[in-house]
Coordinates of C-alpha atoms in Angstrom, one line a residue:
M1 CA 207.1 69.0 113.1
K2 CA 208.6 70.7 110.0
D3 CA 210.7 72.9 112.3
F4 CA 211.9 69.9 114.2
F5 CA 213.1 68.1 111.1
T6 CA 214.8 71.2 109.5
Q7 CA 216.8 71.8 112.7
L8 CA 218.4 68.3 112.5
S9 CA 221.7 67.6 110.9
T10 CA 221.8 65.6 107.6
L11 CA 222.9 62.5 109.5
E12 CA 220.0 62.9 112.1
Q13 CA 217.5 63.4 109.3
T14 CA 218.8 60.3 107.5
Y15 CA 218.4 58.2 110.7
W16 CA 214.8 59.6 111.3
I17 CA 213.8 58.8 107.7
I18 CA 215.2 55.2 107.9
A19 CA 213.6 54.7 111.3
L20 CA 210.2 56.0 110.3
V21 CA 210.1 54.2 106.9
G22 CA 211.4 50.9 108.5
S23 CA 208.9 51.2 111.3
S24 CA 206.0 51.9 108.9
V25 CA 206.8 48.8 106.8
F26 CA 207.3 46.7 109.9
I27 CA 203.9 47.7 111.2
V28 CA 202.3 46.8 107.8
I29 CA 204.1 43.4 107.8
F30 CA 203.1 42.8 111.4
F31 CA 199.4 43.7 110.7
L32 CA 199.3 41.5 107.5
T33 CA 200.9 38.6 109.4
F34 CA 198.1 38.5 111.9
I35 CA 195.4 38.7 109.2
G36 CA 197.1 36.1 107.1
G37 CA 198.3 38.2 104.2
A38 CA 202.0 38.1 104.7
D39 CA 202.9 34.4 104.4
S40 CA 205.3 35.0 101.7
D41 CA 208.8 36.5 101.9
M42 CA 210.7 38.3 99.3
D43 CA 214.1 36.8 98.2
T44 CA 216.3 39.9 97.7
N45 CA 218.4 38.2 95.0
A46 CA 215.7 37.0 92.7
S47 CA 213.0 39.6 93.7
E48 CA 210.3 36.9 93.7
F49 CA 208.1 35.6 96.5
Q50 CA 208.7 32.4 98.3
A51 CA 206.2 30.1 100.0
D52 CA 207.3 30.8 103.6
D53 CA 209.7 32.8 105.7
G54 CA 212.0 29.9 106.6
G55 CA 212.6 28.8 103.0
V56 CA 215.1 26.0 102.7
G57 CA 217.4 26.3 105.7
F58 CA 218.6 29.5 107.4
Q59 CA 218.2 32.6 105.2
F60 CA 219.8 35.8 106.4
F61 CA 218.8 38.2 103.6
T62 CA 215.0 38.1 103.6
F63 CA 212.6 41.0 103.2
K64 CA 211.6 40.9 106.8
G65 CA 215.2 40.6 107.9
I66 CA 216.1 43.7 105.9
V67 CA 213.1 45.6 107.3
A68 CA 214.2 44.6 110.8
F69 CA 217.7 45.8 110.1
F70 CA 216.7 49.3 108.9
T71 CA 214.1 49.7 111.7
I72 CA 216.6 49.0 114.5
F73 CA 219.5 50.8 112.6
G74 CA 217.4 54.0 112.4
W75 CA 216.2 54.0 116.0
T76 CA 219.6 53.0 117.4
G77 CA 221.3 55.8 115.3
I78 CA 218.8 58.4 116.7
T79 CA 219.3 57.2 120.3
C80 CA 223.1 57.2 119.9
L81 CA 223.2 60.8 118.5
N82 CA 220.8 62.0 121.2
N83 CA 223.2 60.6 123.8
G84 CA 226.2 62.4 122.3
F85 CA 228.0 59.6 120.5
S86 CA 230.2 60.6 117.6
S87 CA 229.0 60.0 114.0
T88 CA 231.5 57.2 113.5
A89 CA 230.5 55.4 116.8
T90 CA 226.8 55.9 116.0
I91 CA 227.1 54.3 112.5
I92 CA 229.1 51.4 114.0
I93 CA 226.7 50.8 116.9
A94 CA 223.6 51.2 114.7
T95 CA 225.0 48.7 112.1
I96 CA 225.8 46.2 114.8
A97 CA 222.4 46.5 116.3
G98 CA 220.7 46.2 112.9
L99 CA 222.8 43.0 112.1
I100 CA 221.9 41.5 115.5
M101 CA 218.2 42.2 114.7
M102 CA 218.6 40.5 111.3
V103 CA 220.1 37.4 112.9
I104 CA 217.3 37.3 115.5
T105 CA 214.6 37.7 112.8
S106 CA 216.2 35.1 110.5
S107 CA 216.6 32.7 113.5
L108 CA 213.1 33.2 114.6
F109 CA 211.6 32.4 111.2
Y110 CA 214.1 29.5 110.7
W111 CA 212.9 27.9 114.0
M112 CA 209.3 28.6 113.3
H113 CA 209.7 26.8 109.9
K114 CA 211.4 23.8 111.7
L115 CA 208.4 23.6 114.1
A116 CA 205.8 23.7 111.3
E117 CA 204.2 20.3 110.6
S118 CA 204.3 18.8 107.2
G119 CA 200.8 17.7 106.1
T120 CA 202.3 14.6 104.4
L121 CA 201.0 11.4 105.9
K122 CA 203.7 9.0 107.1
I123 CA 201.7 5.8 106.8
D124 CA 204.0 3.9 109.3
N125 CA 202.5 6.2 112.0
A126 CA 199.2 4.3 111.6
I127 CA 200.4 1.0 113.0
G128 CA 198.8 0.3 116.3
V129 CA 196.2 3.0 115.9
I130 CA 192.6 2.2 116.7
G131 CA 189.8 3.3 114.4
E132 CA 186.4 2.6 113.0
V133 CA 185.3 0.9 109.9
Y134 CA 183.8 3.4 107.5
L135 CA 183.1 1.2 104.5
P136 CA 182.7 -2.6 105.1
I137 CA 185.8 -4.7 104.8
G138 CA 185.5 -8.3 103.3
A139 CA 186.7 -11.3 105.4
E140 CA 190.1 -12.9 104.5
R141 CA 191.1 -10.0 102.2
S142 CA 188.2 -10.6 99.9
K143 CA 187.1 -7.0 99.6
M144 CA 188.8 -3.7 100.4
G145 CA 187.0 -1.3 102.6
K146 CA 187.8 1.9 104.4
V147 CA 188.6 2.9 108.0
Q148 CA 188.7 6.2 109.8
I149 CA 191.7 6.6 112.1
K150 CA 193.4 9.6 113.7
V151 CA 197.0 9.8 112.4
Q152 CA 199.4 12.7 113.0
G153 CA 196.7 14.7 114.7
S154 CA 194.1 14.5 112.0
L155 CA 191.2 12.2 111.1
R156 CA 192.0 10.2 108.0
E157 CA 190.0 7.9 105.8
L158 CA 192.2 5.1 104.5
E159 CA 191.7 1.8 102.5
A160 CA 192.0 -1.3 104.5
I161 CA 191.8 -5.1 104.3
T162 CA 191.5 -7.8 107.1
D163 CA 192.5 -11.4 107.8
E164 CA 189.4 -11.8 110.0
L165 CA 187.1 -14.8 109.2
E166 CA 184.1 -12.5 109.2
D167 CA 183.3 -9.3 107.3
L168 CA 183.9 -6.1 109.3
K169 CA 180.8 -4.0 109.2
T170 CA 180.5 -0.2 109.3
G171 CA 181.1 1.0 112.8
A172 CA 183.2 -1.9 113.9
M173 CA 186.3 -1.0 116.0
V174 CA 189.6 -2.1 114.5
K175 CA 193.3 -1.8 115.2
V176 CA 195.9 -1.3 112.4
S177 CA 198.3 -4.3 112.7
K178 CA 200.4 -3.8 109.5
I179 CA 200.9 -1.7 106.4
V180 CA 200.3 -3.9 103.4
S181 CA 201.3 -1.4 100.7
A182 CA 201.9 2.4 100.5
E183 CA 198.2 3.2 101.1
I184 CA 196.5 0.0 102.3
L185 CA 196.2 -1.0 106.0
L186 CA 195.8 -4.5 107.4
V187 CA 193.3 -4.2 110.4
E188 CA 192.0 -6.6 113.0
K189 CA 188.8 -6.4 114.9
I190 CA 188.8 -5.4 118.5
S191 CA 185.9 -5.6 120.9
K192 CA 184.2 -2.4 121.9

């Protein structure tokens, strides 16, 4: 292996070093992503970690984007030199390939960020949802209780009141008819 490396030109050695270092870092990032340790991405300007890869909008210069650039730059350079391209053509082609990979990587994380769901409850999504009384609700808005309903894909326990003439006991099936305030639902009884 040592003989192989010493027989290469300086440009070829440079491409090999960039390709191997870039690939090693890429493999580590890839592995950490699957075990959950690489959720953060480094901002190259501030050298601090951000909460996610997408950040706020499209970000071109991210740690993962730069790793992708150097990995593809190195391997493309090696391939071009092995196929007899000139040094100038090799540098141009490798740079273009690296930039294309940065755009692809940045776009991928941007769209993944767009697809991610926010955990914030939008209370208006509860209107019309059927649920079950968890804590008894007093008749004619006399006592606030709680209901369990499935909103935005998760089971929520929310405060509720009713205009029904009878108390709604635990286990009664209800439907959300209105949002009374930011966190209080108006429910009506439905038959099981």
